[in-house]
Amino acid sequence: MRSVRKTAGELDEERLVRLVARGDRAAFEELYRRTSPWLAVRLRRRCADEQIVAEVMQETYLAVWRAAGAFLGAAAGGTAVGWLWTIAARRLVDAFRRRAHHAEPPPAAVPRSLAPAAEEEALAATVGGEVGDALRRLAPELREVLQAMVLDGLSVRETSVLLGLPEGTVKTRARRARIEMRKALA
């Protein structure tokens, strides 16, 4: 059998994940080499804290190593890159929750006006003007679907997995969000 290094150009990411599931370290290294720069950029778009990004990257690839056998791939309508992003996005949300939990002041000390969430800060930095204002006025459940599908480029299935919603709900919310955006921008 030829090594992964010799056939790296011939293997797609899905095949690399399948080899990782069998414990192939060379396939894991190749998957990391191909996907880590892209993943880091996407995470940095959502989080400016380099320490959190580094932790999420480490947790993501550890999860990939451990759970590669659970990847369903094209058989379930997904892609290896989409699966990887779903893991990373969930780890990022977990990191935000941990940070918020540890930084939570006593209830009596909570100020009346709360600072915007990290997601809101990322959104403000990414989308400005009338479009950004219209997007921020959307209901949170509509905005998170639109962000995942439009800003992050996830499919309906990947958004469904990321948000833990049925695909039909994702489609409905995406449609409602687009209608609301059209009204706001008209």
mmCIF file of C-alpha atoms in Angstrom:
data_model
loop_
_atom_site.group_PDB
_atom_site.id
_atom_site.type_symbol
_atom_site.label_atom_id
_atom_site.label_comp_id
_atom_site.label_asym_id
_atom_site.label_seq_id
_atom_site.Cartn_x
_atom_site.Cartn_y
_atom_site.Cartn_z
ATOM 1 C CA MET A 1 0.000 0.000 0.000
ATOM 2 C CA ARG A 2 1.334 3.456 -0.877
ATOM 3 C CA SER A 3 1.703 6.010 1.909
ATOM 4 C CA VAL A 4 -0.690 8.946 2.253
ATOM 5 C CA ARG A 5 2.166 11.377 1.557
ATOM 6 C CA LYS A 6 2.685 9.885 -1.901
ATOM 7 C CA THR A 7 -1.017 9.934 -2.743
ATOM 8 C CA ALA A 8 -2.050 13.126 -0.899
ATOM 9 C CA GLY A 9 -3.003 14.836 -4.133
ATOM 10 C CA GLU A 10 -5.175 11.874 -5.069
ATOM 11 C CA LEU A 11 -7.163 11.719 -1.813
ATOM 12 C CA ASP A 12 -10.039 14.012 -1.004
ATOM 13 C CA GLU A 13 -10.861 15.111 2.541
ATOM 14 C CA GLU A 14 -13.603 12.509 2.931
ATOM 15 C CA ARG A 15 -11.161 9.693 2.154
ATOM 16 C CA LEU A 16 -8.649 11.211 4.571
ATOM 17 C CA VAL A 17 -11.268 11.180 7.351
ATOM 18 C CA ARG A 18 -11.994 7.531 6.591
ATOM 19 C CA LEU A 19 -8.264 6.735 6.912
ATOM 20 C CA VAL A 20 -8.092 8.732 10.157
ATOM 21 C CA ALA A 21 -10.937 6.561 11.473
ATOM 22 C CA ARG A 22 -8.612 3.592 10.983
ATOM 23 C CA GLY A 23 -5.901 5.312 13.015
ATOM 24 C CA ASP A 24 -3.775 6.522 10.088
ATOM 25 C CA ARG A 25 -1.611 9.312 11.525
ATOM 26 C CA ALA A 26 -0.266 10.345 8.119
ATOM 27 C CA ALA A 27 -3.840 10.869 6.878
ATOM 28 C CA PHE A 28 -4.593 12.923 10.001
ATOM 29 C CA GLU A 29 -1.507 15.074 9.395
ATOM 30 C CA GLU A 30 -2.536 15.607 5.773
ATOM 31 C CA LEU A 31 -6.094 16.496 6.785
ATOM 32 C CA TYR A 32 -4.726 18.956 9.327
ATOM 33 C CA ARG A 33 -2.302 20.446 6.798
ATOM 34 C CA ARG A 34 -5.124 21.003 4.297
ATOM 35 C CA THR A 35 -7.848 22.253 6.609
ATOM 36 C CA SER A 36 -6.233 24.033 9.570
ATOM 37 C CA PRO A 37 -5.386 27.327 7.782
ATOM 38 C CA TRP A 38 -8.920 27.613 6.435
ATOM 39 C CA LEU A 39 -10.456 26.642 9.780
ATOM 40 C CA ALA A 40 -8.350 29.146 11.713
ATOM 41 C CA VAL A 41 -9.443 31.971 9.397
ATOM 42 C CA ARG A 42 -13.118 31.071 9.818
ATOM 43 C CA LEU A 43 -12.778 30.871 13.598
ATOM 44 C CA ARG A 44 -10.976 34.223 13.731
ATOM 45 C CA ARG A 45 -13.884 35.789 11.850
ATOM 46 C CA ARG A 46 -16.079 34.780 14.759
ATOM 47 C CA CYS A 47 -13.637 35.303 17.637
ATOM 48 C CA ALA A 48 -10.795 37.813 17.994
ATOM 49 C CA ASP A 49 -9.261 36.045 21.016
ATOM 50 C CA GLU A 50 -6.286 34.033 19.684
ATOM 51 C CA GLN A 51 -6.168 31.887 22.823
ATOM 52 C CA ILE A 52 -9.761 30.757 22.332
ATOM 53 C CA VAL A 53 -9.137 30.126 18.624
ATOM 54 C CA ALA A 54 -6.088 27.992 19.480
ATOM 55 C CA GLU A 55 -8.056 26.022 22.098
ATOM 56 C CA VAL A 56 -10.934 25.460 19.684
ATOM 57 C CA MET A 57 -8.540 24.304 16.970
ATOM 58 C CA GLN A 58 -6.939 21.812 19.352
ATOM 59 C CA GLU A 59 -10.294 20.549 20.635
ATOM 60 C CA THR A 60 -11.620 20.263 17.079
ATOM 61 C CA TYR A 61 -8.787 18.130 15.767
ATOM 62 C CA LEU A 62 -8.798 16.009 18.911
ATOM 63 C CA ALA A 63 -12.512 15.394 18.307
ATOM 64 C CA VAL A 64 -11.794 14.560 14.653
ATOM 65 C CA TRP A 65 -9.151 12.020 15.695
ATOM 66 C CA ARG A 66 -11.495 10.431 18.232
ATOM 67 C CA ALA A 67 -14.740 10.547 16.232
ATOM 68 C CA ALA A 68 -13.644 10.078 12.625
ATOM 69 C CA GLY A 69 -15.439 6.719 12.603
ATOM 70 C CA ALA A 70 -18.758 8.503 13.192
ATOM 71 C CA PHE A 71 -18.413 10.617 10.027
ATOM 72 C CA LEU A 72 -21.183 9.663 7.597
ATOM 73 C CA GLY A 73 -19.973 11.749 4.673
ATOM 74 C CA ALA A 74 -21.660 11.841 1.311
ATOM 75 C CA ALA A 75 -23.945 8.992 2.363
ATOM 76 C CA ALA A 76 -25.717 11.491 4.632
ATOM 77 C CA GLY A 77 -25.391 14.441 2.243
ATOM 78 C CA GLY A 78 -22.482 16.022 4.109
ATOM 79 C CA THR A 79 -18.871 16.825 3.375
ATOM 80 C CA ALA A 80 -15.742 16.284 5.424
ATOM 81 C CA VAL A 81 -15.066 20.024 5.492
ATOM 82 C CA GLY A 82 -18.643 20.743 6.587
ATOM 83 C CA TRP A 83 -18.349 18.101 9.314
ATOM 84 C CA LEU A 84 -15.077 19.639 10.488
ATOM 85 C CA TRP A 85 -16.604 23.133 10.569
ATOM 86 C CA THR A 86 -19.616 21.842 12.502
ATOM 87 C CA ILE A 87 -17.310 20.393 15.156
ATOM 88 C CA ALA A 88 -15.292 23.622 15.327
ATOM 89 C CA ALA A 89 -18.363 25.858 15.491
ATOM 90 C CA ARG A 90 -19.791 23.815 18.356
ATOM 91 C CA ARG A 91 -16.458 23.943 20.192
ATOM 92 C CA LEU A 92 -16.392 27.722 19.710
ATOM 93 C CA VAL A 93 -19.885 28.074 21.160
ATOM 94 C CA ASP A 94 -18.788 25.902 24.104
ATOM 95 C CA ALA A 95 -15.744 28.149 24.619
ATOM 96 C CA PHE A 96 -17.943 31.261 24.610
ATOM 97 C CA ARG A 97 -20.254 29.628 27.148
ATOM 98 C CA ARG A 98 -17.328 28.643 29.395
ATOM 99 C CA ARG A 99 -15.901 32.157 29.213
ATOM 100 C CA ALA A 100 -19.294 33.691 29.970
ATOM 101 C CA HIS A 101 -19.876 31.280 32.859
ATOM 102 C CA HIS A 102 -16.522 32.013 34.481
ATOM 103 C CA ALA A 103 -16.861 35.757 34.000
ATOM 104 C CA GLU A 104 -20.438 35.933 35.221
ATOM 105 C CA PRO A 105 -20.854 38.558 37.996
ATOM 106 C CA PRO A 106 -23.272 38.048 40.875
ATOM 107 C CA PRO A 107 -26.890 38.817 39.837
ATOM 108 C CA ALA A 108 -26.981 42.033 41.904
ATOM 109 C CA ALA A 109 -23.914 43.370 40.089
ATOM 110 C CA VAL A 110 -25.231 42.850 36.552
ATOM 111 C CA PRO A 111 -25.483 46.233 34.815
ATOM 112 C CA ARG A 112 -28.728 47.263 33.141
ATOM 113 C CA SER A 113 -27.199 47.450 29.650
ATOM 114 C CA LEU A 114 -25.359 44.325 28.591
ATOM 115 C CA ALA A 115 -22.430 44.317 26.176
ATOM 116 C CA PRO A 116 -23.122 42.707 22.807
ATOM 117 C CA ALA A 117 -22.376 39.000 22.493
ATOM 118 C CA ALA A 118 -19.267 37.894 20.616
ATOM 119 C CA GLU A 119 -21.521 36.776 17.745
ATOM 120 C CA GLU A 120 -22.963 40.283 17.547
ATOM 121 C CA GLU A 121 -19.490 41.844 17.551
ATOM 122 C CA ALA A 122 -18.397 39.508 14.761
ATOM 123 C CA LEU A 123 -21.534 40.337 12.815
ATOM 124 C CA ALA A 124 -20.979 44.067 13.231
ATOM 125 C CA ALA A 125 -17.407 43.733 11.983
ATOM 126 C CA THR A 126 -18.482 41.622 8.993
ATOM 127 C CA VAL A 127 -21.683 43.287 7.814
ATOM 128 C CA GLY A 128 -22.281 47.006 8.074
ATOM 129 C CA GLY A 129 -24.618 49.666 6.775
ATOM 130 C CA GLU A 130 -28.278 49.082 6.067
ATOM 131 C CA VAL A 131 -27.773 45.342 5.555
ATOM 132 C CA GLY A 132 -26.057 44.995 8.926
ATOM 133 C CA ASP A 133 -28.783 47.014 10.639
ATOM 134 C CA ALA A 134 -31.500 44.897 9.031
ATOM 135 C CA LEU A 135 -29.681 41.709 9.989
ATOM 136 C CA ARG A 136 -29.309 42.821 13.612
ATOM 137 C CA ARG A 137 -33.052 43.601 13.787
ATOM 138 C CA LEU A 138 -33.964 40.027 12.871
ATOM 139 C CA ALA A 139 -35.222 37.721 15.591
ATOM 140 C CA PRO A 140 -32.239 35.799 17.042
ATOM 141 C CA GLU A 141 -33.449 32.422 15.761
ATOM 142 C CA LEU A 142 -33.745 33.810 12.212
ATOM 143 C CA ARG A 143 -30.418 35.645 12.402
ATOM 144 C CA GLU A 144 -28.465 32.555 13.540
ATOM 145 C CA VAL A 145 -29.803 30.513 10.605
ATOM 146 C CA LEU A 146 -29.013 33.279 8.125
ATOM 147 C CA GLN A 147 -25.524 33.744 9.591
ATOM 148 C CA ALA A 148 -24.758 30.038 9.343
ATOM 149 C CA MET A 149 -26.038 29.696 5.789
ATOM 150 C CA VAL A 150 -24.953 33.000 4.243
ATOM 151 C CA LEU A 151 -21.954 34.249 6.233
ATOM 152 C CA ASP A 152 -20.510 30.831 7.060
ATOM 153 C CA GLY A 153 -21.581 29.203 3.799
ATOM 154 C CA LEU A 154 -23.081 26.106 5.417
ATOM 155 C CA SER A 155 -25.670 23.948 3.686
ATOM 156 C CA VAL A 156 -29.153 23.382 5.120
ATOM 157 C CA ARG A 157 -28.001 20.000 6.471
ATOM 158 C CA GLU A 158 -24.841 21.436 8.036
ATOM 159 C CA THR A 159 -26.803 24.325 9.569
ATOM 160 C CA SER A 160 -29.302 21.805 10.898
ATOM 161 C CA VAL A 161 -26.528 19.842 12.599
ATOM 162 C CA LEU A 162 -24.775 22.967 13.872
ATOM 163 C CA LEU A 163 -27.901 24.466 15.436
ATOM 164 C CA GLY A 164 -29.530 21.188 16.455
ATOM 165 C CA LEU A 165 -32.667 21.903 14.442
ATOM 166 C CA PRO A 166 -34.644 19.813 11.931
ATOM 167 C CA GLU A 167 -33.810 20.633 8.315
ATOM 168 C CA GLY A 168 -37.378 21.782 7.680
ATOM 169 C CA THR A 169 -37.090 24.310 10.510
ATOM 170 C CA VAL A 170 -33.822 25.605 9.070
ATOM 171 C CA LYS A 171 -35.428 26.042 5.637
ATOM 172 C CA THR A 172 -38.448 27.806 7.124
ATOM 173 C CA ARG A 173 -36.343 30.158 9.228
ATOM 174 C CA ALA A 174 -34.044 30.929 6.308
ATOM 175 C CA ARG A 175 -37.052 31.812 4.156
ATOM 176 C CA ARG A 176 -38.585 33.967 6.904
ATOM 177 C CA ALA A 177 -35.241 35.707 7.454
ATOM 178 C CA ARG A 178 -34.885 36.503 3.753
ATOM 179 C CA ILE A 179 -38.438 37.879 3.598
ATOM 180 C CA GLU A 180 -37.771 40.085 6.650
ATOM 181 C CA MET A 181 -34.486 41.290 5.132
ATOM 182 C CA ARG A 182 -36.228 42.193 1.849
ATOM 183 C CA LYS A 183 -38.873 44.174 3.751
ATOM 184 C CA ALA A 184 -36.263 45.984 5.832
ATOM 185 C CA LEU A 185 -34.178 46.903 2.793
ATOM 186 C CA ALA A 186 -37.087 47.917 0.535
#
